[in-house]
Short mmCIF file of N, CA and C in Angstrom, two decimals:
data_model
loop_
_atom_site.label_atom_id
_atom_site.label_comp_id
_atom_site.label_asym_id
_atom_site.label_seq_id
_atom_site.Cartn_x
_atom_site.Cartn_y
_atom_site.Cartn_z
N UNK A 27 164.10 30.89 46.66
CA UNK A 27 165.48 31.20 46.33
C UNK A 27 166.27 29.91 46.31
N UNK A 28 167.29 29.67 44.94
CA UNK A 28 168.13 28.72 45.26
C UNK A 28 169.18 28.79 44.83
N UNK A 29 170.20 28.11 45.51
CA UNK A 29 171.56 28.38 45.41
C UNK A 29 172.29 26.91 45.20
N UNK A 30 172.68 26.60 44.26
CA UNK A 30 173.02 25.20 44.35
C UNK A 30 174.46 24.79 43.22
N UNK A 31 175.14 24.03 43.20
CA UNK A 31 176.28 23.76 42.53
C UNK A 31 177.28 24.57 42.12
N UNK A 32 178.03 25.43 43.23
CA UNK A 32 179.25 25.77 43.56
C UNK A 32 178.60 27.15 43.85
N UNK A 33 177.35 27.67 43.43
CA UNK A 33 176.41 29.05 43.77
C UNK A 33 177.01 29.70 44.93
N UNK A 34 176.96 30.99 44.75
CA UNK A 34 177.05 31.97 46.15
C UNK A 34 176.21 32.53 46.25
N UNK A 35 175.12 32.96 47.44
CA UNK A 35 173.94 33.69 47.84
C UNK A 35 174.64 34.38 48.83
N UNK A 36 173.77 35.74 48.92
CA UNK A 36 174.05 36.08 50.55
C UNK A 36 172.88 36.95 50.43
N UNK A 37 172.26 37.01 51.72
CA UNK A 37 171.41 37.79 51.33
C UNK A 37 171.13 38.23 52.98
N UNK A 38 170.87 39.41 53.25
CA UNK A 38 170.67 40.43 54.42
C UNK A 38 169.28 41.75 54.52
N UNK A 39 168.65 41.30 55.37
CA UNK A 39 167.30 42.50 55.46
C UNK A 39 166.44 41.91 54.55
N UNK A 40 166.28 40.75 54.36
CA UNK A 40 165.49 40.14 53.58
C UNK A 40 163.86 39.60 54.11
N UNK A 41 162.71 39.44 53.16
CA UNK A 41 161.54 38.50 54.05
C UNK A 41 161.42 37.38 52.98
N UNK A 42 161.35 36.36 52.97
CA UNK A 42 161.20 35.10 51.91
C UNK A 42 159.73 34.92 52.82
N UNK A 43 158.70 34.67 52.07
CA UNK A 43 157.75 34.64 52.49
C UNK A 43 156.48 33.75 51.64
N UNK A 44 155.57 33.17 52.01
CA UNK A 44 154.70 32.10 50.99
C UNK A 44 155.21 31.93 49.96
N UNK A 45 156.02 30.45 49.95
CA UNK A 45 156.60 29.92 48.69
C UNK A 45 155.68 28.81 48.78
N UNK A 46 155.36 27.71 47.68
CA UNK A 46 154.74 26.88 47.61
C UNK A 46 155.76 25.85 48.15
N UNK A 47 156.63 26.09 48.18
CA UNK A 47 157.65 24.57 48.46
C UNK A 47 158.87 25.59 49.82
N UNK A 48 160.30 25.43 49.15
CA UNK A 48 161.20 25.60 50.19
C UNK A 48 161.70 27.24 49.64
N UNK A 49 161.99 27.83 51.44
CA UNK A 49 161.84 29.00 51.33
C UNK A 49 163.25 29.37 50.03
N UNK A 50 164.13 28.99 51.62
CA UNK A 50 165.73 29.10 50.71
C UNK A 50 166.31 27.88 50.61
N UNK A 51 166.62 26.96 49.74
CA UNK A 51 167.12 25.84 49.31
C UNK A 51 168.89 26.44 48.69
N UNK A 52 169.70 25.70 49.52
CA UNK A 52 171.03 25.39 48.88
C UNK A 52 171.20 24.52 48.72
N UNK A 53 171.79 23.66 48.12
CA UNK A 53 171.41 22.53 47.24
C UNK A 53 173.30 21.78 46.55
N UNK A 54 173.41 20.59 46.58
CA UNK A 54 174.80 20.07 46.09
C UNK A 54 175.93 20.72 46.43
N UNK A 55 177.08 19.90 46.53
CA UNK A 55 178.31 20.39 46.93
C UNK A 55 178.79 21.83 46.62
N UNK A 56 179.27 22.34 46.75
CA UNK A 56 180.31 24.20 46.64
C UNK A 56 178.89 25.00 46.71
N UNK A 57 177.90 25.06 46.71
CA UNK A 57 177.04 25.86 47.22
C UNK A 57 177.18 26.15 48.50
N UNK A 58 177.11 27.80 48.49
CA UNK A 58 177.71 28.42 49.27
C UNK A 58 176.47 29.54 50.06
N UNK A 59 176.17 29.64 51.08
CA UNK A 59 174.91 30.82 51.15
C UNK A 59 174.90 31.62 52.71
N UNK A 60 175.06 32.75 52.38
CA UNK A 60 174.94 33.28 54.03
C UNK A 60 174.05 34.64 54.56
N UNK A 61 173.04 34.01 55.52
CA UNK A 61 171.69 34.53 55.27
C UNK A 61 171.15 35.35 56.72
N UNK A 62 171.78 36.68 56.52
CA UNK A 62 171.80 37.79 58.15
C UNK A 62 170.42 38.32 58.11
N UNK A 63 170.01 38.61 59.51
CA UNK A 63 168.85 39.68 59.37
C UNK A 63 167.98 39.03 59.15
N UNK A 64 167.25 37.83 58.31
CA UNK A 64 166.04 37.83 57.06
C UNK A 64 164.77 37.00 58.37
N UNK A 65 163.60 37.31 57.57
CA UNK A 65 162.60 36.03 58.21
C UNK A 65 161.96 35.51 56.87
N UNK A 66 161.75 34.09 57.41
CA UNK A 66 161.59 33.64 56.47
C UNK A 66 160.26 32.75 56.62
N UNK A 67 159.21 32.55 56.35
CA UNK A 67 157.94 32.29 56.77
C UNK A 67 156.69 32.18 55.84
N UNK A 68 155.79 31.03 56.44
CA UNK A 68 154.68 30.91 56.00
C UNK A 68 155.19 30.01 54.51
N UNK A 69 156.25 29.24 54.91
CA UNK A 69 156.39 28.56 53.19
C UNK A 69 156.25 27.36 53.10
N UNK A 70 155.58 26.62 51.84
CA UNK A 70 155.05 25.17 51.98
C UNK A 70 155.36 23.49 52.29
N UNK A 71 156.68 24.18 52.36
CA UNK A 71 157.66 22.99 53.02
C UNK A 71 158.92 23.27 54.14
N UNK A 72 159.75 23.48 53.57
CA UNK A 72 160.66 23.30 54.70
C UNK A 72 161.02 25.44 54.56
N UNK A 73 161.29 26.22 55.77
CA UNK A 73 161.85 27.36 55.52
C UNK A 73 163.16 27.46 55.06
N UNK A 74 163.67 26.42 55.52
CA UNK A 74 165.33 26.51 54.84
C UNK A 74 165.85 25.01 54.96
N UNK A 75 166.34 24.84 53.59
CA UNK A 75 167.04 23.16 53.36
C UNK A 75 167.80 23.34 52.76
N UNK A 76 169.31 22.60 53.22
CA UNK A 76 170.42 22.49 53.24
C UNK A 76 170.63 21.18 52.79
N UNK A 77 171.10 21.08 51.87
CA UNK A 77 171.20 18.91 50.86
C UNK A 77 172.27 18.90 50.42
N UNK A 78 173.05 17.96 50.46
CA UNK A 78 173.85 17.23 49.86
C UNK A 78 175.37 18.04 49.61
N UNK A 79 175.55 18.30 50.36
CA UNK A 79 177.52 19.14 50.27
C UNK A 79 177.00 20.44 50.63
N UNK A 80 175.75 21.45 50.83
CA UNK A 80 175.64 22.64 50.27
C UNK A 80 176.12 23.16 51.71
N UNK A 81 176.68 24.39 52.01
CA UNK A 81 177.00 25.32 53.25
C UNK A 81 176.20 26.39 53.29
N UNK A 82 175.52 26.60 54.84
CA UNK A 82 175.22 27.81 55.00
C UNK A 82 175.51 28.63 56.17
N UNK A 83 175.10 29.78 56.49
CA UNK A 83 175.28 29.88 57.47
C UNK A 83 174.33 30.99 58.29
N UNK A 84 173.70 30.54 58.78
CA UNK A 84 171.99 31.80 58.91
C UNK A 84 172.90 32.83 60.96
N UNK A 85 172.54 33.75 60.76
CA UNK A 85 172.39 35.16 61.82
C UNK A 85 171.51 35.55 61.85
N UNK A 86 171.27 35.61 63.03
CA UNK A 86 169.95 36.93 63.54
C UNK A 86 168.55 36.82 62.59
N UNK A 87 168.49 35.58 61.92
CA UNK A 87 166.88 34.95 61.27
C UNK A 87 165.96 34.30 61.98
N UNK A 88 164.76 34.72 61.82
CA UNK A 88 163.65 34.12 62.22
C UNK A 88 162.73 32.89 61.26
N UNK A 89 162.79 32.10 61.10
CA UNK A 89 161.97 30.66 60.62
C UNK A 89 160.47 30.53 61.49
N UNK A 90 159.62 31.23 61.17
CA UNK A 90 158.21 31.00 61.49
C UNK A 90 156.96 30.30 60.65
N UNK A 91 156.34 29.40 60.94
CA UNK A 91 155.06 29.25 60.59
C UNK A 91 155.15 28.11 58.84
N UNK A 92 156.82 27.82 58.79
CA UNK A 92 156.54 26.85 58.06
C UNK A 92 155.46 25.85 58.05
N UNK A 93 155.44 25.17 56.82
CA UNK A 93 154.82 23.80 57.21
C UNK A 93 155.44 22.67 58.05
N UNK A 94 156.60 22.66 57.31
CA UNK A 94 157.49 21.42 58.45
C UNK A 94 158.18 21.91 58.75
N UNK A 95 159.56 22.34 58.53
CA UNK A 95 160.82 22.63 59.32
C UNK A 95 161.27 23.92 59.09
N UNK A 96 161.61 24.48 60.13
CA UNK A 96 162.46 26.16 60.29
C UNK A 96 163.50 25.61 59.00
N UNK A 97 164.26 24.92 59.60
CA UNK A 97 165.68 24.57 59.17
C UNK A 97 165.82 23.14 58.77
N UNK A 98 165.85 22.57 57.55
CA UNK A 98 166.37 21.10 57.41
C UNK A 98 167.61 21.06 57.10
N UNK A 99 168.86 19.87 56.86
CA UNK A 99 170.04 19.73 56.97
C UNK A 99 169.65 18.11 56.80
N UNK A 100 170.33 17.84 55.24
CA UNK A 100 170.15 16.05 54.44
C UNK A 100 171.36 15.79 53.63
N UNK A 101 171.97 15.25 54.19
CA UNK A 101 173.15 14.77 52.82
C UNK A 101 174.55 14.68 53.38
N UNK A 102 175.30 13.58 53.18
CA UNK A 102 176.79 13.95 53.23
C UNK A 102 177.62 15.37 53.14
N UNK A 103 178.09 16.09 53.81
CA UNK A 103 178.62 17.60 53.41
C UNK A 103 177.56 18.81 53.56
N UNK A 104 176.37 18.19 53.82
CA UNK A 104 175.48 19.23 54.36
C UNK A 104 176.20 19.90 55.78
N UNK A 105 175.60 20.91 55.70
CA UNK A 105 176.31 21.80 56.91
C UNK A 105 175.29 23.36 56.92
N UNK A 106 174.81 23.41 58.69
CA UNK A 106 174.46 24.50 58.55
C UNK A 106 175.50 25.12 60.27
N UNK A 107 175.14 26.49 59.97
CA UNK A 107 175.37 27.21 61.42
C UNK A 107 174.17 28.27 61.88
N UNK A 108 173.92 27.96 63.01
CA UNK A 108 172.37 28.74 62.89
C UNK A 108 173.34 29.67 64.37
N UNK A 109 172.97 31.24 64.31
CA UNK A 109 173.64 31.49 65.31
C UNK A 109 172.49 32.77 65.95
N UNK A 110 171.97 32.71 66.65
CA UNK A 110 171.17 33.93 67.30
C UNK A 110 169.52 34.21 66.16
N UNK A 111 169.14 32.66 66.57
CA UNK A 111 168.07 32.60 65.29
C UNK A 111 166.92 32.22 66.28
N UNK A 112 165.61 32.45 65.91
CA UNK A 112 164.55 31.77 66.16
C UNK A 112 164.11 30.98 65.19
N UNK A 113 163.39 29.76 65.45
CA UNK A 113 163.04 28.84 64.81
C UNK A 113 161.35 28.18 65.93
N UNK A 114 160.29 29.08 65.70
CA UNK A 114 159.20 29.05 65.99
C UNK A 114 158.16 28.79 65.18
N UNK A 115 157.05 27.93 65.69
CA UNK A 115 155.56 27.98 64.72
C UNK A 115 155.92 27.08 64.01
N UNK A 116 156.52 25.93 63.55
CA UNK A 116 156.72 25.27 62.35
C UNK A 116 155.21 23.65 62.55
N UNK A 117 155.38 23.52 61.32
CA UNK A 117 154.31 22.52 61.10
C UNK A 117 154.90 21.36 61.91
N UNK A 118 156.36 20.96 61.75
CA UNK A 118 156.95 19.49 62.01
C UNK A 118 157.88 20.36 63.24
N UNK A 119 158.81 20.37 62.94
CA UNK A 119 160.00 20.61 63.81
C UNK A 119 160.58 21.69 63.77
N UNK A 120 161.18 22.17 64.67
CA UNK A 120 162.17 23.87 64.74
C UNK A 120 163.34 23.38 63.92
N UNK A 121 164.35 22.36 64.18
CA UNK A 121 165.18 21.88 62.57
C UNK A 121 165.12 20.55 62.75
N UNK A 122 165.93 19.91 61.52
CA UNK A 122 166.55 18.46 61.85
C UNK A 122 167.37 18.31 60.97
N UNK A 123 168.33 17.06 61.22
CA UNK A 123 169.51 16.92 60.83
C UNK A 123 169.58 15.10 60.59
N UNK A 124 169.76 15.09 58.87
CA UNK A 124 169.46 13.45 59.15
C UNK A 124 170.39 13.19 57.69
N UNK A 125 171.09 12.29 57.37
CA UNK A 125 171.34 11.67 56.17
C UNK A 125 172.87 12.02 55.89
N UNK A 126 173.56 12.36 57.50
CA UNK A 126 174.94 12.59 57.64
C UNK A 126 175.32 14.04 57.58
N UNK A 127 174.19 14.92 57.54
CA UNK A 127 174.47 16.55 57.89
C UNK A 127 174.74 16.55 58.81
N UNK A 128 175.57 18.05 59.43
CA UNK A 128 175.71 18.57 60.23
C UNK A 128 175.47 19.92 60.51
N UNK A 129 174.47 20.21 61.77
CA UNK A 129 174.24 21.86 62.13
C UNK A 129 175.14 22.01 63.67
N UNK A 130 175.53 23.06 63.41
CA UNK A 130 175.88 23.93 64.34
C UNK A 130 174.72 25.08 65.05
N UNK A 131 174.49 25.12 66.48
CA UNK A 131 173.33 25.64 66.85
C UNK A 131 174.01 26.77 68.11
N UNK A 132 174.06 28.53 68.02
CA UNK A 132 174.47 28.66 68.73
C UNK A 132 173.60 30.24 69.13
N UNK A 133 173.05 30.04 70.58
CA UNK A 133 172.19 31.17 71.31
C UNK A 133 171.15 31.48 70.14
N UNK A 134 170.43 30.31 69.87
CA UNK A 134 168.93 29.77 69.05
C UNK A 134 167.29 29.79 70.18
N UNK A 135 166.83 30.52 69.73
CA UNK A 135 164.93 30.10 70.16
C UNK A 135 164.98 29.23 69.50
N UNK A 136 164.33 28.24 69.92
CA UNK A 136 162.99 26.50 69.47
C UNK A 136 162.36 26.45 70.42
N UNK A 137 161.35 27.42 69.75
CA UNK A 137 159.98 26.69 70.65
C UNK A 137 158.48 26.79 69.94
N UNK A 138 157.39 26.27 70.33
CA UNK A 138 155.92 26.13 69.72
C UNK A 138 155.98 25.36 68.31
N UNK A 139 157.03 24.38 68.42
CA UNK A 139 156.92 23.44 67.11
C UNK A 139 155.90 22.46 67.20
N UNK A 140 154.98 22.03 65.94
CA UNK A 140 153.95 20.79 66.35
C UNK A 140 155.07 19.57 67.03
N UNK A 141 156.00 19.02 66.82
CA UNK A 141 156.70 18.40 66.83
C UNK A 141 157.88 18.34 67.39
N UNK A 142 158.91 17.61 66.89
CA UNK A 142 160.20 18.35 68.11
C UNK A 142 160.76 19.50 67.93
N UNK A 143 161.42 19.67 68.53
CA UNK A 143 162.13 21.12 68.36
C UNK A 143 163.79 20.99 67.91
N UNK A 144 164.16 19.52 68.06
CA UNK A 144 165.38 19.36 67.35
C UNK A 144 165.41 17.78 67.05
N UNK A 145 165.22 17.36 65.92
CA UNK A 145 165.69 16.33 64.89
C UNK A 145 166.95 16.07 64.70
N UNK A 146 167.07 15.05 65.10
CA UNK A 146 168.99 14.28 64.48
C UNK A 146 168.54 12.64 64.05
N UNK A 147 168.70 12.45 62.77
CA UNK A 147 168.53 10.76 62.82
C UNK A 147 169.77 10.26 61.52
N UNK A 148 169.97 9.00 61.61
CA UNK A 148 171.07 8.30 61.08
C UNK A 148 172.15 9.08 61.08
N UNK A 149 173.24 7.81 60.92
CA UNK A 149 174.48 7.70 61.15
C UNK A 149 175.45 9.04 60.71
N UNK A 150 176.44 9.54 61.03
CA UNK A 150 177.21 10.48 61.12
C UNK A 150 176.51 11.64 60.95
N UNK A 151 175.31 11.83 61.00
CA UNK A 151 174.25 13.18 61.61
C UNK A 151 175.15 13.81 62.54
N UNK A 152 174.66 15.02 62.85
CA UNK A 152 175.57 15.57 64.13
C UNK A 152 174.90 17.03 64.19
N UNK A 153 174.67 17.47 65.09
CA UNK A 153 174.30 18.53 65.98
C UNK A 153 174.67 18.55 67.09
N UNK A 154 175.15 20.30 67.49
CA UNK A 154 175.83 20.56 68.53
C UNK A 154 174.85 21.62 68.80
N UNK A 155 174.39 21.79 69.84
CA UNK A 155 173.28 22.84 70.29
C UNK A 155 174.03 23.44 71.72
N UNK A 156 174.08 24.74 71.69
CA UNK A 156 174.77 25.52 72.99
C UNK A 156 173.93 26.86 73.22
N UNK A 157 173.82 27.09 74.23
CA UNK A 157 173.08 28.47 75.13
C UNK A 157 172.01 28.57 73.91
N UNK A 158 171.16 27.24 74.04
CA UNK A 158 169.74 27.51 73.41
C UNK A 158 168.96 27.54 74.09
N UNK A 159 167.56 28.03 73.73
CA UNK A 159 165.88 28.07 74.89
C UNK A 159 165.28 26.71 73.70
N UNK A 160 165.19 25.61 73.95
CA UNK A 160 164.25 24.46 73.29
C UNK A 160 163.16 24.10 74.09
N UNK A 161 161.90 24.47 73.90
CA UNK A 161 161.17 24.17 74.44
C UNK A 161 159.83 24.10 73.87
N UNK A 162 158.72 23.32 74.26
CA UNK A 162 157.32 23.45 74.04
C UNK A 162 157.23 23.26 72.34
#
């Protein structure tokens, strides 16, 4: 699924499931996407990536068994809010946040990632993580 250049998604009771690449991609500035209920799993890159201006905002989703990341977040104006989500099983990391995104992380599972369970790298990156379980 993608949502990209001023796009609106929303999508609820959903399964995104074996994609060859990224599960749900929002993509460039005014992309807009808000994603309740869904799991999203078993997909060949990242379960959900957030680039360059795009907004989302995930509830009550599960991110399992990616290859690399539950959740990525890349770009100036990137922005996610992950709120009452699990983010388990991933190849690389439960999320990360690098290239001046920002996630919001609130009463989140991260745990059984090969890797870390939360990613932040370069400058004006930013993650705020509250009443999460990160572990293992």
């Amino acid at each position: 699924l993608v949502c990209q250049s001023g796009g609106r998604l929303a999508l609820q009771r959903c399964t995104v499931t074996d994609n060859a690449a990224v599960g749900i991609l929002a993509h460039r500035l005014g992309a807009e996407c808000r994603v309740s209920e869904c799991e999203v799993s078993n997909n060949g890159e990242m379960g959900v990536a957030v680039q360059d201006g795009a907004v989302m905002v995930l509830e009550q989703c599960n991110a399992s068994g990616n290859k690399q990341a539950g959740v990525y977040v890349d770009g100036p104006g990137a922005a996610v809010r992950l709120r009452d989500c699990k983010l388990v099983l991933s190849g690389l990391r439960g999320f990360g946040v690098q290239g001046g995104g920002s996630c919001d992380v609130l009463k989140c599972v991260i745990k059984a990632n090969t890797q870390e369970g939360v990613f932040v790298s370069g400058r004006q990156s930013r993650c705020t993580v509250e009443r999460a379980d990160v572990c293992g």
